C-alpha cells in the first residue's frame, strides 16, 4: 500500500549517525529515482517477455516478487543505511511483480498496460509540477489527512485479503460498478497525494543534512508510491474496460 518509509525522525536520526558521509541533495535523490525507475521498467519488460513465452511462471514469480519486495521494504524501514544495496534490488524484484501483474491484465484487456503507464507518468508529472509551483503544499493538516486516509485504505485492503481467503469478496475493490469505480478513483487520488508527502520529505532530508545514503532511501520511498499508483491506475482502467 502506501509509502511508510519516509519520516522526519528518520532524517534527523540519520543526520546524527551519518557524520562524515557527505549530505544528501535533492538532485542526487532525483538521479537515483530515475535510475531505480529505469531498473523497474527494465525488469518489468524482461519479465513480460519471459512470462509471455512461459505463462506458467506468471503467478509464482509475481507472488515471489511481491513477497521479496515486502521483505526488502521491511528491512529498509529499520536499516536505512542498507539502501544503496537493497534499493536497487527492490526495484528489480518489484519490476518482476509489475511485469507479471501487467501481463495478467493485458491478457484480459489488450492495450491496458501502455495506457496505465502513460496515465501514471501524467499524474506523476502533474503532481511534481503543482508541487514545484507551490499550488500543493504538504501542510500539517494535509499530511495528517493523507496519512489517516492511507492508513484507512491499508486496513481495508488487509481485511479484504483476509476475507478473500474465505471466498468473500469486497465489492468496492473488485466490482466494476460505479461505486467500485469511485473507490478506485479515490485510491488513485490518494496515491497521487502521497507523492506530495514524498517530495516534501526529500526536501526535508536535504535541509536536515541527512547522509548521502539517504538519497537511495528516499528514492526507494518514491518508487514504493509510484508502483502503488501504477497498480491502482491499472485496476481502475480494468474496471472501466470491463464495462465496455
GROMACS .gro file of C-alpha atoms in nm:
model
  244
    1UNK     CA    1   0.000   0.000   0.000
    2UNK     CA    2   0.119   0.349   0.081
    3UNK     CA    3   0.475   0.453   0.138
    4UNK     CA    4   0.564   0.400   0.507
    5UNK     CA    5   0.935   0.465   0.469
    6UNK     CA    6   0.979   0.842   0.493
    7UNK     CA    7   0.959   1.039   0.816
    8UNK     CA    8   1.125   1.347   0.962
    9UNK     CA    9   1.259   1.142   1.253
   10UNK     CA   10   1.437   0.916   1.007
   11UNK     CA   11   1.626   1.211   0.863
   12UNK     CA   12   1.717   1.360   1.199
   13UNK     CA   13   1.847   1.025   1.323
   14UNK     CA   14   2.039   0.965   1.001
   15UNK     CA   15   2.196   1.310   1.017
   16UNK     CA   16   2.329   1.234   1.366
   17UNK     CA   17   2.465   0.893   1.267
   18UNK     CA   18   2.598   0.980   0.924
   19UNK     CA   19   2.863   1.237   1.010
   20UNK     CA   20   3.143   1.242   0.753
   21UNK     CA   21   2.949   1.071   0.473
   22UNK     CA   22   2.853   1.387   0.289
   23UNK     CA   23   2.500   1.534   0.279
   24UNK     CA   24   2.218   1.416   0.058
   25UNK     CA   25   2.090   1.654  -0.208
   26UNK     CA   26   1.761   1.687  -0.391
   27UNK     CA   27   1.933   1.645  -0.728
   28UNK     CA   28   2.118   1.337  -0.611
   29UNK     CA   29   1.789   1.186  -0.496
   30UNK     CA   30   1.621   1.268  -0.827
   31UNK     CA   31   1.904   1.094  -1.013
   32UNK     CA   32   1.856   0.782  -0.804
   33UNK     CA   33   1.479   0.790  -0.853
   34UNK     CA   34   1.538   0.795  -1.229
   35UNK     CA   35   1.786   0.506  -1.202
   36UNK     CA   36   1.551   0.297  -0.989
   37UNK     CA   37   1.263   0.374  -1.223
   38UNK     CA   38   1.474   0.250  -1.513
   39UNK     CA   39   1.550  -0.070  -1.320
   40UNK     CA   40   1.179  -0.127  -1.253
   41UNK     CA   41   1.098  -0.070  -1.620
   42UNK     CA   42   1.380  -0.295  -1.748
   43UNK     CA   43   1.288  -0.572  -1.505
   44UNK     CA   44   0.919  -0.541  -1.593
   45UNK     CA   45   0.990  -0.563  -1.966
   46UNK     CA   46   1.225  -0.857  -1.919
   47UNK     CA   47   0.973  -1.046  -1.708
   48UNK     CA   48   0.699  -0.958  -1.960
   49UNK     CA   49   0.882  -1.144  -2.240
   50UNK     CA   50   0.970  -1.431  -2.005
   51UNK     CA   51   0.610  -1.472  -1.893
   52UNK     CA   52   0.478  -1.440  -2.248
   53UNK     CA   53   0.681  -1.745  -2.350
   54UNK     CA   54   0.631  -1.930  -2.019
   55UNK     CA   55   0.281  -1.844  -1.887
   56UNK     CA   56   0.312  -2.096  -1.603
   57UNK     CA   57   0.575  -1.873  -1.441
   58UNK     CA   58   0.346  -1.570  -1.410
   59UNK     CA   59   0.181  -1.641  -1.075
   60UNK     CA   60   0.481  -1.796  -0.893
   61UNK     CA   61   0.715  -1.512  -0.991
   62UNK     CA   62   0.451  -1.245  -0.934
   63UNK     CA   63   0.391  -1.371  -0.581
   64UNK     CA   64   0.765  -1.417  -0.527
   65UNK     CA   65   0.838  -1.063  -0.645
   66UNK     CA   66   0.568  -0.920  -0.418
   67UNK     CA   67   0.696  -1.110  -0.114
   68UNK     CA   68   1.060  -1.022  -0.184
   69UNK     CA   69   0.969  -0.655  -0.225
   70UNK     CA   70   0.776  -0.658   0.101
   71UNK     CA   71   1.068  -0.817   0.290
   72UNK     CA   72   1.315  -0.563   0.149
   73UNK     CA   73   1.080  -0.279   0.241
   74UNK     CA   74   1.059  -0.406   0.599
   75UNK     CA   75   1.437  -0.428   0.627
   76UNK     CA   76   1.488  -0.078   0.490
   77UNK     CA   77   1.228   0.063   0.727
   78UNK     CA   78   1.470  -0.017   1.011
   79UNK     CA   79   1.808  -0.030   0.833
   80UNK     CA   80   1.818   0.278   0.611
   81UNK     CA   81   2.196   0.260   0.571
   82UNK     CA   82   2.148  -0.056   0.361
   83UNK     CA   83   1.954   0.141   0.098
   84UNK     CA   84   2.245   0.174  -0.152
   85UNK     CA   85   2.246  -0.206  -0.182
   86UNK     CA   86   1.884  -0.302  -0.119
   87UNK     CA   87   1.703  -0.019  -0.300
   88UNK     CA   88   1.823  -0.126  -0.648
   89UNK     CA   89   1.741  -0.487  -0.561
   90UNK     CA   90   1.392  -0.377  -0.459
   91UNK     CA   91   1.349  -0.207  -0.797
   92UNK     CA   92   1.440  -0.528  -0.980
   93UNK     CA   93   1.208  -0.761  -0.784
   94UNK     CA   94   0.927  -0.505  -0.793
   95UNK     CA   95   0.972  -0.488  -1.170
   96UNK     CA   96   0.906  -0.863  -1.187
   97UNK     CA   97   0.585  -0.813  -0.992
   98UNK     CA   98   0.479  -0.518  -1.209
   99UNK     CA   99   0.554  -0.708  -1.530
  100UNK     CA  100   0.355  -1.011  -1.420
  101UNK     CA  101   0.060  -0.806  -1.298
  102UNK     CA  102   0.052  -0.603  -1.617
  103UNK     CA  103   0.060  -0.913  -1.836
  104UNK     CA  104  -0.232  -1.064  -1.644
  105UNK     CA  105  -0.442  -0.750  -1.703
  106UNK     CA  106  -0.315  -0.720  -2.062
  107UNK     CA  107  -0.439  -1.071  -2.140
  108UNK     CA  108  -0.790  -0.960  -2.042
  109UNK     CA  109  -0.783  -0.605  -2.178
  110UNK     CA  110  -0.530  -0.560  -2.461
  111UNK     CA  111  -0.356  -0.222  -2.454
  112UNK     CA  112  -0.431  -0.153  -2.088
  113UNK     CA  113  -0.065  -0.174  -1.986
  114UNK     CA  114   0.054   0.112  -2.205
  115UNK     CA  115  -0.246   0.323  -2.105
  116UNK     CA  116  -0.170   0.265  -1.737
  117UNK     CA  117   0.197   0.358  -1.782
  118UNK     CA  118   0.114   0.680  -1.968
  119UNK     CA  119  -0.155   0.782  -1.718
  120UNK     CA  120   0.076   0.710  -1.423
  121UNK     CA  121   0.352   0.927  -1.569
  122UNK     CA  122   0.099   1.200  -1.648
  123UNK     CA  123  -0.021   1.201  -1.286
  124UNK     CA  124   0.337   1.199  -1.158
  125UNK     CA  125   0.433   1.492  -1.383
  126UNK     CA  126   0.122   1.682  -1.280
  127UNK     CA  127   0.184   1.636  -0.906
  128UNK     CA  128   0.550   1.732  -0.936
  129UNK     CA  129   0.459   2.038  -1.141
  130UNK     CA  130   0.191   2.152  -0.895
  131UNK     CA  131   0.425   2.093  -0.601
  132UNK     CA  132   0.712   2.287  -0.755
  133UNK     CA  133   0.474   2.570  -0.844
  134UNK     CA  134   0.356   2.587  -0.483
  135UNK     CA  135  -0.005   2.504  -0.571
  136UNK     CA  136   0.005   2.194  -0.349
  137UNK     CA  137   0.198   2.210  -0.021
  138UNK     CA  138   0.248   1.947   0.247
  139UNK     CA  139   0.097   2.144   0.534
  140UNK     CA  140   0.050   1.971   0.872
  141UNK     CA  141  -0.325   1.937   0.809
  142UNK     CA  142  -0.263   1.797   0.460
  143UNK     CA  143  -0.017   1.543   0.599
  144UNK     CA  144  -0.250   1.428   0.874
  145UNK     CA  145  -0.541   1.392   0.633
  146UNK     CA  146  -0.346   1.193   0.375
  147UNK     CA  147  -0.180   0.970   0.633
  148UNK     CA  148  -0.513   0.896   0.804
  149UNK     CA  149  -0.685   0.817   0.472
  150UNK     CA  150  -0.391   0.600   0.362
  151UNK     CA  151  -0.400   0.405   0.688
  152UNK     CA  152  -0.774   0.353   0.644
  153UNK     CA  153  -0.731   0.218   0.291
  154UNK     CA  154  -0.444  -0.005   0.402
  155UNK     CA  155  -0.662  -0.158   0.675
  156UNK     CA  156  -0.948  -0.201   0.428
  157UNK     CA  157  -0.721  -0.385   0.183
  158UNK     CA  158  -0.581  -0.603   0.462
  159UNK     CA  159  -0.932  -0.704   0.571
  160UNK     CA  160  -1.020  -0.773   0.207
  161UNK     CA  161  -0.717  -1.002   0.170
  162UNK     CA  162  -0.815  -1.199   0.480
  163UNK     CA  163  -1.178  -1.229   0.371
  164UNK     CA  164  -1.073  -1.345   0.024
  165UNK     CA  165  -0.908  -1.648   0.184
  166UNK     CA  166  -1.260  -1.749   0.285
  167UNK     CA  167  -1.401  -1.676  -0.065
  168UNK     CA  168  -1.559  -1.350   0.047
  169UNK     CA  169  -1.505  -1.062  -0.197
  170UNK     CA  170  -1.507  -0.693  -0.105
  171UNK     CA  171  -1.724  -0.535  -0.379
  172UNK     CA  172  -1.555  -0.194  -0.374
  173UNK     CA  173  -1.222  -0.348  -0.472
  174UNK     CA  174  -1.336  -0.586  -0.745
  175UNK     CA  175  -1.675  -0.450  -0.854
  176UNK     CA  176  -1.687  -0.262  -1.185
  177UNK     CA  177  -2.000  -0.071  -1.088
  178UNK     CA  178  -1.997   0.300  -1.019
  179UNK     CA  179  -1.925   0.253  -0.651
  180UNK     CA  180  -1.629   0.030  -0.734
  181UNK     CA  181  -1.502   0.279  -0.992
  182UNK     CA  182  -1.550   0.565  -0.747
  183UNK     CA  183  -1.347   0.378  -0.486
  184UNK     CA  184  -1.065   0.318  -0.734
  185UNK     CA  185  -1.067   0.687  -0.831
  186UNK     CA  186  -1.038   0.778  -0.463
  187UNK     CA  187  -0.743   0.542  -0.410
  188UNK     CA  188  -0.567   0.667  -0.724
  189UNK     CA  189  -0.604   1.022  -0.593
  190UNK     CA  190  -0.479   0.917  -0.251
  191UNK     CA  191  -0.171   0.752  -0.403
  192UNK     CA  192  -0.108   1.067  -0.606
  193UNK     CA  193  -0.126   1.288  -0.296
  194UNK     CA  194   0.118   1.056  -0.120
  195UNK     CA  195   0.368   1.170  -0.382
  196UNK     CA  196   0.340   1.518  -0.229
  197UNK     CA  197   0.444   1.376   0.108
  198UNK     CA  198   0.739   1.203  -0.056
  199UNK     CA  199   0.854   1.521  -0.227
  200UNK     CA  200   0.826   1.712   0.098
  201UNK     CA  201   1.028   1.451   0.286
  202UNK     CA  202   1.301   1.459   0.021
  203UNK     CA  203   1.334   1.832   0.068
  204UNK     CA  204   1.335   1.788   0.446
  205UNK     CA  205   1.610   1.530   0.421
  206UNK     CA  206   1.829   1.769   0.224
  207UNK     CA  207   1.752   2.053   0.466
  208UNK     CA  208   1.839   1.838   0.770
  209UNK     CA  209   2.173   1.741   0.617
  210UNK     CA  210   2.094   1.368   0.606
  211UNK     CA  211   2.385   1.148   0.491
  212UNK     CA  212   2.437   1.051   0.129
  213UNK     CA  213   2.287   0.702   0.162
  214UNK     CA  214   1.951   0.863   0.239
  215UNK     CA  215   1.927   0.958  -0.129
  216UNK     CA  216   1.882   0.587  -0.203
  217UNK     CA  217   1.638   0.555   0.086
  218UNK     CA  218   1.425   0.845  -0.040
  219UNK     CA  219   1.440   0.715  -0.397
  220UNK     CA  220   1.317   0.380  -0.268
  221UNK     CA  221   1.031   0.553  -0.087
  222UNK     CA  222   0.926   0.738  -0.401
  223UNK     CA  223   0.933   0.418  -0.608
  224UNK     CA  224   0.710   0.247  -0.349
  225UNK     CA  225   0.446   0.515  -0.406
  226UNK     CA  226   0.483   0.522  -0.784
  227UNK     CA  227   0.438   0.144  -0.809
  228UNK     CA  228   0.131   0.165  -0.583
  229UNK     CA  229  -0.009   0.443  -0.804
  230UNK     CA  230   0.052   0.237  -1.119
  231UNK     CA  231  -0.121  -0.072  -0.979
  232UNK     CA  232  -0.422   0.135  -0.874
  233UNK     CA  233  -0.439   0.302  -1.216
  234UNK     CA  234  -0.422  -0.042  -1.376
  235UNK     CA  235  -0.707  -0.161  -1.155
  236UNK     CA  236  -0.917   0.148  -1.237
  237UNK     CA  237  -0.866   0.109  -1.613
  238UNK     CA  238  -0.957  -0.261  -1.587
  239UNK     CA  239  -1.287  -0.172  -1.420
  240UNK     CA  240  -1.364   0.085  -1.687
  241UNK     CA  241  -1.267  -0.156  -1.968
  242UNK     CA  242  -1.487  -0.432  -1.828
  243UNK     CA  243  -1.793  -0.207  -1.870
  244UNK     CA  244  -1.745  -0.174  -2.246
   0.00000   0.00000   0.00000
